[in-house]
Amino acid sequence: MNALDRRAFLKAASLPCFAACSGALAGARPAPLFAAESSENEAQFIKEAKFYEKLPYKKIKCKLCPRECVIDDAERGYCGVRENRGGTYYTLVHSRVVTAHIDPIEKKPFFHFLPGAVAFSLATAGCNVNCKMCQNWEISQVRPEQVRSMYLPPEKLAGIAKDNHCPVIAYTYSEPVVFSEYVLDGAQAARAAGLRSVVVSGGYIQADPLKQLSASIDAIKIDLKAYSEKFYREIVNGELKHVLETLVTLRKTGVWNEIVYLVVPTLNDTDAEFQGLARWVKSELGPDVPLHFSRFHPEYLLKNLPPTPIETLERAKAIADAEGLHYVYIGNVPGHPAESTYCPHCRKKIVDRTGYSIAGVYIHHGKCQFCHTAIPGVWT
Amino acid sequence: MSSKAATRRSFLKQSIGSAAWALTAVRGLAAGSPSTVPEAGRSRVVIACDPRVRHAGASFDSAQVAKLLDRAIQASFNVDTPLEAWKRIVRPGEVVGLKVNCLGGRGNATHPELVEAITERLRQAGITEIVIWERQNSDLERARFKIVEHGQGLRCFGNDTLGFEDDLSTFGQAGSRICRTLTSVCDAVINLPVLKDHGIAGVTMALKSMFGAIHNPNKYHSNGGDPYVADVNMLAPIRQKLRLHICDGLNAQYEGGPSFMPQWMWPFNGLLVARDPVALDYVGWKIIEKKRAEAGMKPLGELKRQPTYIATAADREHRLGTCDPKRIERVEI
C-alpha cells in the first residue's frame, strides 16, 4: 500500500462491502475491485514459494496442487500467480490484495461457525481451476498484474480487521490455495491478535500444504462443484477425486469444515448425483458436516443457462435429508426455510436465519437449548 | 515522427534504441479484405535458408537477413518483387502489428534483425504506423527491444501497456480477453514466432504464439494445449487480423523449450513463411523432428508431446488451415 494510508485503504475497502451487503443476496458478489492503487513496487509482493521442487535445467515442479505443473524458467503455473525465475519458484501475490470487504460469515457461507460474526474478507488474483460458472472470474482468472492491487502485509491485515471489529479474517472470492503463503502468514498474525481465520476454497490442493493450512486456520469451506468426474473435467478443468481426498484429509485434521454444492441446471442436478454425493458424505465424513445446496446464477462462460429452479434445490435437500445427513441447507434463496438450522433430534429451529441476518441462536454451550443435543460447530 | 521524413536510420533508432537497437499462414490476404477461409487448393510454406545470414560469431548480418526475407516473401506469393508481395499483405494507412515471441529472451526470441527488415519493407509498402508487441514489456526488453509506448511511426510495447478488453471472446474451450493492442490499435497483424520445441505442447510456432494475445494463457496448457491452441486462434479478433506468419528460424531449438537452452539450439539459418498457420506449424514440427532424430532423440510422440493441436486446428470445427502433407506445397529456396 504504497500510496494509501490505512484510513484511505479502509475507506476504499469498506465501501463496496456495504454496497454488496445491502444488495440482493442471491448472486450478490463483491465489486471486483476497490479503488486501489497499482503498486509501484512489485518486489514487495514476491516471495519464494513453498511447496515445489527444483528440476534440472532450471525447471521446477509445483507441489501445491494436484496439477503438479512443471514450469520452465520465466513461465507460470496454471494459476498464473506463481512464477519460475531462474529455477526458483515465487509467489507473486503475497500481501497483494485485489479486493477486501466486511461480510457476514453467513455469506461465505459458514452456518456452524460463529453465527452473526463479521469477517474481514479478502482475495488476491488467481485460481488453480477454471470453472465456467465462476462468479468472480474478473479476479480469479487473471494474472496479478492485470488487476489493481494493494500491499497489505499480515500484521497490517490483522490490525485492520481488529480495528473494524471483525473477529474473523476470511480468505475468499478467488482461490486461497494459490496464495497459501499469504494465508499461512496472515493466519499466524491473526492468531497473535486474537482473531480467527477461515478459508473458502475449491479444495484443489495436495495433502501436505493442506495439513499446514488446516493447522493454521479455524475453518474451511469447500466448494464441491459436482459429484462427477465428467463435470470436473468439462466444467471445472480439474478432477473430482482430488477434492474428495481433500475432504477426507480435512476430516482427519479436525478443522471445522462445511461443504457447498452449487447446483447448475442440466449439468450437475440429477437425483443420482445428489444421492451419490449424500451417501459419500455420510460414509466418508459423517452425517454432521453441513451441506449447502446453492443456487446458480448465469455467469462467465455459462450465461446460457437459467438460474437454478428452487424446486431443484429442494429436491437435492430432500434426497440428502433422506440419506441421513443432519444439516442440509439451501443457499442463495433469501427467506427460504432451509436457510435456518434445525436440531436433528427435536427438529426445533436453533439458528433462525433470513438471508445473512440472524434472528436468533438457540444453542447453548454447543447444545440445542431445547433438547440438549450436541450441535457440531464453532459457536463461541 | 513523420515517417515520410524519416530516414531508415532514424526510424529504427526511435523504437529500437541506439546502442541497443540491439533489437511468424494466414487466413486470407488481399490487403483490406482478409478472408477467414483458407485458400482452396494447397497451402504454400516457404523454407528459406542461407548460412550467410550469420556472422562468424553468434550475431546476424542485417543485410543478409533482409535479403533472405525478400526471397522468402517473393517465393511465398510467387511475384516478381518483394514489394509486390508486401502490397498484397498490407494496405497503406493500416496500422500493422508485428507479434514477436520473446519468451526465450535474448537466446531464442524473434530476432531484431528480422523485425528491422520487415519494418523497412512495410514502410516501402506505404505503412507508416507499426507496432511491435508481445506479452509484456519485460519480455521485449529481455529480447533486446526498446519500449516505445507513445508517438507515431514505430512503437514497441507489451500487453501491459494497454491491457485487455473487458469482454471475453469465446470459442470452444477458450474464453479470453484479447489484448487491446490487437483489438484497438492494429488493423493487421504479422505473426513472427520462433522455430522451437515446447515442453508441454510439443512445438511452438505460429498457432501457439497467439497465446501472447490473450490474458490467460496459463489456463490453456492442459492436454498439450489441445484444443486450446486451436480455439484461441479461432477467436474472432485474432482470426480477422492475422495476415501472414514469418517463423524466425535463424536459431532454432529442438529440445528444452520454450526456455532458451543453448545446448539444444542449432543454426537453422532460415525463415518459414506461410499464410496458413497450420501448414507452417506442421512443416516446422517435421523440421524439429528431423533434427531430434539426427541428435538421437526420441520423437515427440514417444514422449507424449506430439503437437496434436495442429491437427485440431485443421479439423472441421476450426478449418484454420491444413496439416495434410498432400495439401501442403513445401517450397525450399
XYZ file of C-alpha atoms in Angstrom:
713
model
C 0.000 0.000 0.000
C 2.472 2.493 -1.159
C 0.282 5.444 -1.855
C -2.570 4.847 0.554
C -2.573 5.138 4.304
C -4.732 2.883 6.434
C -7.602 5.328 6.507
C -7.675 5.528 2.754
C -7.451 1.789 2.453
C -10.394 1.262 4.743
C -12.414 3.849 3.003
C -11.722 2.199 -0.284
C -12.196 -1.278 1.036
C -15.316 -0.788 3.050
C -17.500 0.952 0.540
C -18.050 -1.952 -1.808
C -18.553 -4.144 1.203
C -21.559 -2.288 2.389
C -22.865 -1.972 -1.084
C -22.642 -5.702 -1.512
C -24.167 -6.448 1.846
C -27.159 -4.264 1.272
C -27.743 -5.554 -2.198
C -29.663 -8.529 -3.364
C -28.465 -11.571 -1.567
C -28.937 -14.003 -4.348
C -25.986 -13.776 -6.632
C -24.505 -10.903 -4.697
C -20.800 -10.657 -5.155
C -18.180 -8.128 -4.371
C -17.371 -5.402 -6.771
C -14.329 -6.879 -8.469
C -12.021 -4.109 -7.448
C -11.901 -1.485 -4.825
C -10.297 1.811 -5.537
C -6.813 0.533 -5.088
C -3.656 1.923 -6.490
C -1.457 -0.103 -8.739
C 1.607 -0.903 -6.777
C 4.771 0.766 -7.882
C 6.880 -1.797 -6.136
C 6.299 -5.264 -7.498
C 9.100 -6.664 -5.398
C 7.141 -6.360 -2.167
C 4.635 -8.975 -3.364
C 7.200 -11.533 -4.436
C 8.383 -14.221 -2.059
C 9.842 -17.616 -2.664
C 7.027 -20.112 -2.854
C 6.580 -23.048 -0.566
C 5.655 -26.440 -1.921
C 7.770 -27.010 -5.012
C 10.800 -28.973 -6.091
C 13.655 -27.983 -8.335
C 14.276 -29.942 -11.522
C 17.204 -29.979 -13.972
C 17.601 -27.159 -16.473
C 16.032 -24.549 -14.215
C 12.635 -26.199 -14.356
C 10.513 -26.610 -11.259
C 7.605 -28.826 -10.289
C 4.886 -27.190 -8.222
C 3.716 -29.345 -5.329
C 0.935 -27.094 -4.133
C -1.995 -28.503 -6.044
C -2.706 -31.791 -7.801
C -1.766 -30.404 -11.201
C 1.906 -30.535 -10.323
C 2.739 -28.043 -13.065
C 6.252 -28.472 -14.455
C 7.302 -24.952 -15.240
C 10.106 -23.605 -17.374
C 12.170 -20.603 -16.496
C 10.186 -17.373 -16.905
C 6.898 -19.258 -17.081
C 3.987 -19.517 -14.664
C 1.842 -22.309 -13.424
C -1.794 -22.867 -14.298
C -2.803 -20.500 -11.515
C -0.969 -17.601 -13.155
C 0.309 -16.217 -9.864
C 3.399 -18.341 -9.272
C 6.425 -17.925 -11.493
C 9.714 -19.699 -12.142
C 12.544 -17.225 -12.141
C 15.847 -18.817 -12.935
C 14.948 -22.109 -11.332
C 13.438 -20.680 -8.162
C 9.680 -20.585 -7.770
C 7.999 -17.446 -6.470
C 4.556 -16.411 -5.414
C 3.698 -13.067 -6.988
C 0.747 -12.367 -4.707
C 1.929 -12.342 -1.143
C 0.093 -9.455 0.559
C -1.214 -8.430 -2.876
C -4.864 -7.799 -2.121
C -7.202 -7.078 -5.023
C -10.449 -6.851 -3.113
C -11.499 -6.550 0.533
C -14.888 -6.370 2.210
C -16.538 -6.813 5.573
C -19.012 -9.650 5.099
C -21.306 -11.584 7.391
C -19.860 -15.035 7.991
C -23.106 -16.431 6.615
C -22.158 -15.113 3.209
C -19.199 -17.483 2.870
C -21.314 -19.455 3.826
C -20.476 -20.782 7.287
C -23.624 -21.729 9.202
C -21.963 -23.546 12.082
C -19.179 -21.083 12.763
C -19.774 -18.037 14.948
C -23.259 -17.148 13.649
C -23.669 -13.426 13.153
C -19.959 -12.692 13.131
C -18.486 -10.400 10.531
C -15.415 -11.392 8.578
C -12.796 -9.145 7.052
C -12.789 -10.826 3.659
C -10.117 -10.526 1.036
C -8.549 -12.076 -2.031
C -5.599 -11.897 -4.329
C -5.751 -12.659 -8.031
C -5.578 -16.210 -9.305
C -7.148 -19.653 -9.196
C -5.982 -23.180 -9.920
C -9.155 -24.255 -11.698
C -11.252 -22.506 -14.337
C -14.917 -23.060 -13.541
C -17.166 -21.988 -16.347
C -19.671 -20.673 -13.820
C -17.189 -18.614 -11.805
C -18.841 -15.563 -10.242
C -15.571 -13.783 -9.577
C -13.681 -14.541 -12.768
C -12.554 -10.945 -13.121
C -10.164 -11.547 -10.250
C -9.783 -15.316 -10.172
C -8.972 -15.853 -13.830
C -6.447 -13.083 -14.291
C -2.800 -12.562 -13.582
C -1.915 -10.286 -10.703
C -0.510 -7.560 -12.902
C -3.822 -7.354 -14.792
C -5.763 -6.008 -11.817
C -5.178 -3.226 -9.344
C -3.855 -4.357 -6.043
C -2.774 -3.087 -2.661
C 0.021 -4.096 -0.353
C -1.456 -5.480 2.845
C 1.122 -7.442 4.829
C -0.080 -9.870 7.534
C 0.404 -7.611 10.532
C -1.487 -4.757 8.900
C -4.208 -7.141 7.820
C -4.754 -8.322 11.372
C -4.707 -4.750 12.626
C -7.290 -3.563 10.124
C -9.589 -6.483 10.892
C -9.343 -5.851 14.593
C -9.893 -2.120 14.262
C -13.047 -2.853 12.285
C -14.344 -5.214 14.962
C -14.053 -8.247 12.745
C -13.306 -11.339 14.834
C -12.643 -13.328 11.684
C -10.456 -12.924 8.624
C -11.785 -14.748 5.577
C -9.656 -15.658 2.577
C -12.211 -15.986 -0.152
C -13.585 -14.738 -3.512
C -10.807 -16.188 -5.682
C -8.825 -19.281 -4.577
C -6.808 -19.049 -1.358
C -4.853 -22.189 -2.231
C -2.864 -20.234 -4.810
C -1.926 -17.593 -2.266
C -1.394 -20.066 0.557
C 1.878 -18.454 1.671
C -0.038 -15.276 2.411
C -2.818 -17.194 4.148
C -0.330 -19.004 6.369
C 1.420 -15.796 7.363
C -1.851 -13.914 7.735
C -3.366 -16.626 9.912
C -0.337 -16.560 12.161
C -0.638 -12.805 12.588
C -4.370 -13.140 13.174
C -3.892 -15.718 15.898
C -1.390 -13.465 17.605
C -4.018 -10.719 17.528
C -6.737 -12.990 18.921
C -8.588 -13.351 15.632
C -9.833 -16.426 13.759
C -9.097 -17.287 10.152
C -11.321 -19.065 7.665
C -10.778 -20.158 4.090
C -13.241 -20.567 1.235
C -11.729 -22.915 -1.319
C -12.316 -25.359 -4.124
C -10.164 -27.790 -2.219
C -7.780 -28.435 -5.104
C -4.663 -28.857 -3.034
C -2.132 -31.531 -2.137
C -2.189 -33.167 1.284
C 0.965 -31.615 2.751
C 0.086 -27.968 2.111
C -3.480 -28.742 3.170
C -2.299 -30.071 6.514
C -0.185 -26.978 7.077
C -3.116 -24.788 6.159
C -5.501 -26.689 8.412
C -3.177 -26.283 11.364
C -3.171 -22.520 10.895
C -6.827 -21.740 10.305
C -10.063 -22.266 12.183
C -12.499 -23.328 9.481
C -12.625 -24.105 5.790
C -15.495 -24.222 3.391
C -15.047 -26.433 0.357
C -16.857 -25.788 -2.897
C -17.579 -29.273 -4.136
C -18.519 -28.387 -7.680
C -20.187 -31.656 -8.573
C -20.144 -35.341 -7.824
C -18.959 -36.494 -11.237
C -15.587 -36.581 -12.895
C -17.245 -35.520 -16.147
C -18.340 -32.217 -14.666
C -14.942 -31.622 -13.143
C -13.225 -32.423 -16.420
C -15.520 -30.373 -18.673
C -16.694 -27.507 -16.480
C -14.037 -27.107 -13.804
C -10.904 -28.267 -15.604
C -9.916 -30.433 -12.681
C -10.503 -33.840 -11.139
C -13.131 -34.705 -8.543
C -11.036 -37.373 -6.835
C -8.561 -34.823 -5.541
C -11.285 -32.737 -3.928
C -12.759 -35.794 -2.262
C -9.293 -36.609 -0.925
C -9.107 -33.080 0.453
C -12.408 -33.514 2.282
C -11.240 -36.776 3.833
C -7.957 -35.192 4.889
C -9.825 -32.282 6.439
C -11.977 -34.688 8.374
C -8.844 -36.223 9.837
C -7.293 -32.879 10.748
C -10.363 -31.861 12.695
C -10.572 -28.327 11.336
C -14.174 -27.204 11.028
C -15.480 -27.841 7.529
C -18.649 -27.090 5.590
C -19.452 -28.032 2.004
C -21.189 -26.036 -0.691
C -22.581 -27.665 -3.825
C -23.589 -25.148 -6.486
C -26.435 -26.733 -8.395
C -26.099 -25.926 -12.092
C -29.152 -26.717 -14.189
C -28.650 -29.665 -16.542
C -25.007 -30.125 -15.595
C -24.917 -31.490 -12.039
C -28.552 -31.710 -10.935
C -29.625 -35.341 -11.277
C -31.086 -37.382 -8.453
C -28.268 -39.878 -8.879
C -25.647 -37.201 -8.310
C -27.401 -35.817 -5.245
C -27.808 -39.292 -3.829
C -24.235 -40.312 -4.610
C -22.936 -37.146 -3.017
C -25.028 -37.544 0.135
C -24.055 -41.176 0.544
C -20.379 -40.378 0.094
C -20.517 -37.522 2.607
C -22.268 -39.661 5.178
C -19.947 -42.615 4.798
C -16.631 -40.748 4.494
C -17.229 -37.597 6.535
C -20.183 -38.405 8.721
C -23.736 -37.042 8.887
C -22.855 -33.864 10.760
C -20.957 -31.995 8.010
C -23.141 -29.091 6.867
C -24.008 -29.403 3.190
C -25.270 -26.316 1.377
C -27.072 -26.658 -1.956
C -26.633 -23.254 -3.548
C -28.497 -21.577 -6.332
C -26.602 -20.938 -9.561
C -26.828 -17.633 -11.395
C -25.638 -17.291 -15.005
C -22.077 -16.008 -15.091
C -18.824 -16.088 -17.035
C -18.964 -18.890 -19.602
C -22.323 -20.326 -18.572
C -24.550 -17.375 -19.283
C -26.677 -19.588 -21.489
C -28.138 -21.449 -18.531
C -31.020 -20.257 -16.334
C -30.824 -19.814 -12.546
C -31.392 -23.000 -10.631
C -35.098 -23.643 -10.069
C -35.848 -23.596 -6.354
C -37.630 -26.919 -6.794
C -34.339 -28.467 -7.861
C -32.643 -27.261 -4.700
C -35.486 -28.599 -2.609
C -35.221 -31.943 -4.395
C -31.498 -32.058 -3.651
C -32.121 -31.283 0.014
C -34.856 -33.886 0.271
C -32.555 -36.546 -1.146
C -29.705 -35.610 1.188
C -32.064 -35.483 4.160
C -33.396 -38.917 3.270
C -29.851 -40.271 3.150
C -29.425 -39.213 6.764
C -27.400 -36.021 6.632
C -28.237 -33.842 9.606
C -27.558 -30.336 8.320
C -28.624 -29.725 4.744
C -29.183 -26.130 3.668
C -30.444 -24.243 0.655
C -28.392 -21.219 -0.251
C -28.802 -18.102 -2.393
C -32.574 -18.206 -1.853
C -33.209 -15.484 0.735
C -36.040 -16.273 3.089
C -36.164 -19.989 2.326
C -36.891 -22.036 5.479
C -33.881 -24.243 4.690
C -31.562 -21.346 5.466
C -32.102 -21.991 9.160
C -30.560 -24.681 11.324
C -32.802 -27.278 12.916
C -31.899 -29.657 15.702
C -31.649 -33.134 14.199
C -33.169 -34.613 17.355
C -36.081 -32.384 18.428
C -36.440 -30.670 14.984
C -36.741 -27.235 16.541
C -35.190 -24.216 14.882
C -31.924 -23.490 16.673
C -30.414 -20.841 14.361
C -33.013 -18.595 12.802
C -31.647 -17.078 9.558
C -33.057 -14.875 6.849
C -30.521 -14.204 4.191
C -27.420 -13.148 6.043
C -29.331 -11.949 9.084
C -29.561 -13.905 12.314
C -32.852 -13.546 14.178
C -31.946 -15.924 16.970
C -29.468 -18.536 18.091
C -30.802 -21.211 20.429
C -27.601 -23.071 21.050
C -26.060 -23.007 24.484
C -22.594 -24.373 25.152
C -22.741 -26.170 21.831
C -26.048 -27.871 22.593
C -29.635 -27.426 21.489
C -31.350 -25.249 24.060
C -34.498 -27.332 23.778
C -33.302 -30.929 23.955
C -29.609 -30.531 24.782
C -28.418 -32.455 21.757
C -24.831 -31.545 20.860
C -24.705 -29.439 17.704
C -21.381 -29.648 15.875
C -19.678 -26.397 15.003
C -17.711 -23.492 16.443
C -20.173 -21.461 18.422
C -18.025 -19.259 20.631
C 7.770 11.165 -36.195
C 6.829 11.762 -39.738
C 7.704 8.580 -41.448
C 7.910 10.355 -44.783
C 10.672 12.495 -43.498
C 12.452 9.873 -41.526
C 15.470 8.134 -42.759
C 15.745 4.419 -42.204
C 18.302 5.053 -39.533
C 16.189 7.470 -37.519
C 13.091 5.333 -37.930
C 14.772 2.382 -36.361
C 16.554 4.433 -33.775
C 13.307 5.712 -32.414
C 11.924 2.371 -31.457
C 14.835 0.136 -31.204
C 17.147 2.337 -29.302
C 20.606 3.468 -30.133
C 23.159 1.197 -28.610
C 20.717 -1.490 -28.154
C 18.599 -1.468 -31.088
C 20.220 -4.440 -30.321
C 16.845 -5.137 -31.117
C 5.813 -15.715 -37.741
C -0.173 -18.533 -42.635
C -2.696 -16.565 -42.712
C -6.063 -16.641 -43.296
C -6.524 -14.915 -46.463
C -4.694 -11.998 -47.650
C -5.532 -9.407 -50.133
C -4.995 -6.246 -48.267
C -8.111 -4.828 -46.784
C -10.207 -7.884 -47.187
C -8.637 -10.632 -45.197
C -10.542 -13.816 -45.679
C -11.258 -16.140 -42.827
C -11.485 -19.130 -45.104
C -8.342 -20.964 -46.126
C -7.443 -20.748 -49.722
C -8.709 -23.541 -51.857
C -6.078 -25.919 -53.053
C -2.687 -26.229 -51.475
C -1.072 -24.161 -48.762
C 2.396 -22.972 -49.594
C 5.087 -22.983 -46.960
C 8.363 -21.414 -47.996
C 11.521 -22.526 -46.229
C 14.314 -20.097 -46.967
C 17.763 -20.788 -45.542
C 21.110 -19.126 -46.078
C 24.173 -19.559 -43.871
C 25.371 -16.107 -44.939
C 22.875 -14.518 -42.545
C 25.246 -15.384 -39.751
C 28.437 -13.587 -38.929
C 31.394 -15.558 -37.710
C 30.069 -15.335 -34.145
C 26.541 -15.583 -32.895
C 25.382 -12.306 -34.422
C 23.466 -11.887 -37.627
C 24.064 -9.782 -40.717
C 21.070 -7.491 -41.040
C 21.529 -7.010 -44.768
C 21.652 -10.741 -45.385
C 18.611 -11.301 -43.184
C 16.748 -8.719 -45.271
C 17.767 -10.463 -48.474
C 16.601 -13.788 -47.118
C 13.291 -12.241 -46.116
C 12.870 -10.776 -49.594
C 13.444 -14.122 -51.252
C 11.079 -15.884 -48.895
C 8.255 -13.381 -49.258
C 8.633 -13.232 -53.007
C 8.501 -17.009 -53.249
C 5.578 -17.190 -50.899
C 3.468 -15.001 -53.151
C 5.051 -16.061 -56.407
C 5.571 -12.487 -57.537
C 8.380 -10.655 -59.271
C 9.428 -8.373 -56.411
C 9.183 -8.435 -52.635
C 7.314 -5.145 -52.709
C 4.549 -6.689 -54.785
C 4.124 -9.303 -52.098
C 4.042 -6.798 -49.267
C 1.422 -4.767 -51.088
C -0.756 -7.850 -51.130
C -0.328 -8.275 -47.403
C -0.976 -4.744 -46.197
C -2.593 -1.595 -47.454
C -1.333 1.974 -46.987
C -2.892 3.626 -43.976
C -3.216 0.464 -41.982
C -1.637 0.108 -38.574
C 0.373 -3.086 -38.732
C 1.244 -5.112 -35.653
C 4.298 -7.318 -35.549
C 3.675 -10.015 -32.954
C 7.085 -11.149 -31.843
C 7.868 -14.011 -29.498
C 10.275 -13.098 -26.753
C 9.771 -15.674 -24.039
C 13.148 -17.210 -24.704
C 14.917 -13.939 -24.094
C 17.989 -12.974 -25.990
C 18.801 -16.565 -26.891
C 15.804 -17.679 -28.888
C 13.402 -14.811 -29.375
C 12.334 -13.252 -32.660
C 15.464 -11.514 -33.867
C 15.501 -7.718 -34.028
C 17.391 -8.016 -37.299
C 14.368 -9.744 -38.833
C 11.979 -7.209 -37.344
C 14.121 -4.422 -38.711
C 13.937 -5.890 -42.203
C 10.163 -6.288 -42.019
C 9.583 -2.754 -40.782
C 11.672 -1.435 -43.631
C 9.697 -3.380 -46.221
C 6.401 -2.317 -44.647
C 7.469 1.292 -44.933
C 8.253 0.770 -48.568
C 4.771 -0.671 -48.978
C 3.298 2.547 -47.579
C 2.836 1.595 -43.940
C 3.575 4.437 -41.564
C 2.291 3.009 -38.299
C 3.894 -0.131 -36.997
C 3.562 -1.666 -33.524
C 5.926 -4.333 -32.319
C 4.169 -6.154 -29.463
C 4.410 -9.115 -27.166
C 3.066 -10.274 -23.789
C 4.946 -7.930 -21.543
C 7.353 -5.055 -21.784
C 9.850 -7.060 -19.794
C 9.732 -9.860 -22.375
C 10.531 -7.381 -25.127
C 13.366 -5.823 -23.219
C 14.949 -9.171 -22.494
C 14.962 -9.823 -26.230
C 16.755 -6.524 -26.980
C 13.777 -4.447 -27.992
C 13.362 -0.968 -26.601
C 9.981 0.053 -25.271
C 8.405 2.973 -27.120
C 4.848 3.415 -25.934
C 3.963 6.768 -27.406
C 4.372 8.729 -30.576
C 3.827 7.895 -34.190
C 5.723 5.760 -36.624
C 7.197 2.796 -34.868
C 6.097 1.796 -31.386
C 7.035 -1.180 -29.298
C 5.299 -2.342 -26.127
C 3.851 -5.271 -24.255
C 0.255 -6.039 -23.406
C 0.808 -4.454 -20.028
C 0.805 -1.053 -21.698
C -2.784 -1.076 -22.974
C -4.202 -4.050 -21.143
C -7.001 -6.288 -22.331
C -10.581 -5.907 -23.477
C -13.129 -6.136 -20.683
C -15.335 -8.549 -22.579
C -14.492 -12.165 -23.188
C -14.047 -13.615 -26.637
C -15.081 -17.240 -26.737
C -14.716 -20.278 -28.950
C -14.848 -23.915 -27.922
C -12.918 -24.290 -24.693
C -11.376 -20.830 -24.912
C -12.763 -17.803 -23.126
C -10.265 -14.964 -23.064
C -9.804 -11.274 -23.048
C -7.876 -10.127 -26.101
C -5.150 -7.533 -25.758
C -6.168 -4.056 -26.819
C -3.058 -3.747 -28.907
C -4.585 -6.239 -31.290
C -8.218 -5.198 -30.993
C -7.921 -1.433 -30.839
C -4.585 -0.451 -32.305
C -3.716 -2.832 -35.112
C -5.587 -3.201 -38.372
C -3.457 -6.131 -39.414
C -1.049 -8.451 -37.637
C 2.005 -10.242 -38.915
C 2.936 -13.117 -36.652
C 6.657 -13.628 -36.031
C 7.076 -16.775 -33.929
C 10.233 -18.756 -33.335
C 11.025 -22.288 -34.518
C 11.302 -24.232 -31.301
C 10.402 -27.129 -29.109
C 7.887 -26.803 -26.293
C 7.987 -28.954 -23.186
C 4.208 -29.223 -22.906
C 2.753 -28.543 -26.343
C 5.484 -30.295 -28.344
C 6.358 -27.370 -30.562
C 5.525 -23.692 -30.537
C 5.326 -21.656 -33.720
C 2.551 -19.784 -35.496
C -0.534 -21.123 -33.729
C 0.726 -21.232 -30.182
C 2.348 -17.825 -30.405
C -1.140 -16.311 -30.294
C -1.249 -17.185 -26.613
C 0.608 -13.890 -26.354
C -2.560 -12.059 -27.374
C -4.758 -13.239 -24.506
C -4.935 -12.564 -20.786
C -4.983 -16.156 -19.540
C -2.524 -18.357 -21.471
C -1.681 -20.219 -18.280
C -5.133 -21.811 -18.427
C -4.526 -23.429 -21.792
C -1.587 -25.761 -21.398
C -3.531 -28.815 -20.237
C -3.543 -31.791 -22.603
C -0.635 -30.376 -24.556
C -2.636 -27.266 -25.378
C -5.199 -29.260 -27.342
C -7.797 -27.958 -28.210
C -6.936 -24.652 -26.588
C -4.321 -23.537 -29.111
C -6.730 -24.077 -31.975
C -9.606 -22.496 -30.079
C -7.620 -19.353 -29.259
C -6.753 -18.934 -32.925
C -10.481 -19.062 -33.685
C -11.263 -16.051 -31.517
C -12.704 -13.512 -33.907
C -10.305 -10.597 -33.335
C -7.334 -12.872 -33.870
C -8.713 -14.617 -36.943
C -9.725 -11.402 -38.582
C -6.437 -9.567 -38.237
C -3.751 -12.147 -38.867
C -2.325 -11.696 -42.343
C 0.935 -13.571 -42.501
C 3.261 -15.789 -40.479
C 7.011 -15.491 -40.704
C 8.686 -18.012 -38.425
C 12.131 -16.993 -37.261
C 14.408 -19.990 -37.622
C 17.694 -18.118 -37.669
C 18.327 -20.009 -34.483
C 16.113 -22.955 -33.724
C 15.679 -25.219 -30.723
C 14.781 -28.914 -30.829
C 14.529 -29.707 -27.125
C 14.079 -27.971 -23.770
C 11.796 -25.221 -24.980
C 10.237 -22.809 -24.655
C 13.047 -21.547 -22.449
C 16.403 -20.867 -24.050
C 18.614 -23.948 -23.769
C 21.816 -23.348 -25.732
C 22.779 -26.997 -25.723
C 19.748 -27.805 -27.870
C 19.920 -24.881 -30.272
C 21.069 -25.272 -33.855
C 21.817 -22.766 -36.595
C 18.915 -23.350 -38.961
C 19.727 -20.017 -40.603
C 16.285 -19.799 -42.080
C 12.766 -18.478 -42.197
C 9.446 -20.229 -42.718
C 6.813 -18.109 -44.430
C 3.173 -19.037 -44.914
C -0.315 -17.673 -44.869
C -1.619 -20.924 -43.452
C -0.516 -21.221 -39.788
C -1.461 -24.884 -39.612
C 0.664 -25.776 -42.593
C 3.540 -23.733 -41.255
C 3.364 -25.428 -37.876
C 3.157 -28.853 -39.479
C 6.245 -28.205 -41.598
C 8.101 -26.682 -38.670
C 7.212 -29.629 -36.465
C 8.672 -32.021 -39.030
C 11.865 -29.957 -39.191
C 12.211 -30.233 -35.429
C 11.517 -33.981 -35.501
C 14.191 -34.425 -38.161
C 16.704 -32.567 -36.060
C 15.761 -34.594 -32.992
C 16.310 -37.799 -34.922
C 19.713 -36.579 -36.083
C 20.579 -35.838 -32.464
C 19.478 -39.311 -31.395
C 16.436 -38.080 -29.520
C 13.058 -39.747 -29.362
C 10.202 -38.428 -31.482
C 7.858 -36.122 -29.618
C 5.059 -38.663 -29.890
C 7.024 -41.190 -27.847
C 7.432 -38.556 -25.181
C 3.694 -37.837 -25.163
C 4.433 -34.410 -26.560
C 3.122 -34.797 -30.080
C 1.562 -31.433 -31.002
C -1.939 -32.748 -31.570
C -3.335 -29.238 -31.548
C -2.068 -28.821 -35.104
C -4.497 -31.442 -36.395
C -7.258 -29.962 -34.268
C -6.662 -26.587 -35.881
C -7.274 -28.234 -39.224
C -10.417 -30.125 -38.251
C -13.975 -29.346 -39.337
C -14.712 -27.218 -36.311
C -11.702 -24.972 -36.864
C -10.580 -25.050 -40.505
C -7.652 -22.802 -39.734
C -5.565 -24.465 -42.417
C -4.266 -27.836 -43.442
C -1.856 -30.351 -41.980
C -2.313 -32.822 -44.812
C 1.112 -33.165 -46.445
C -0.593 -33.712 -49.794
C -2.157 -30.285 -49.493
C 0.984 -28.508 -48.412
C 3.277 -27.114 -51.064
C 6.676 -27.091 -49.412
C 8.990 -24.702 -51.267
C 12.629 -24.741 -50.262
C 14.863 -21.955 -51.510
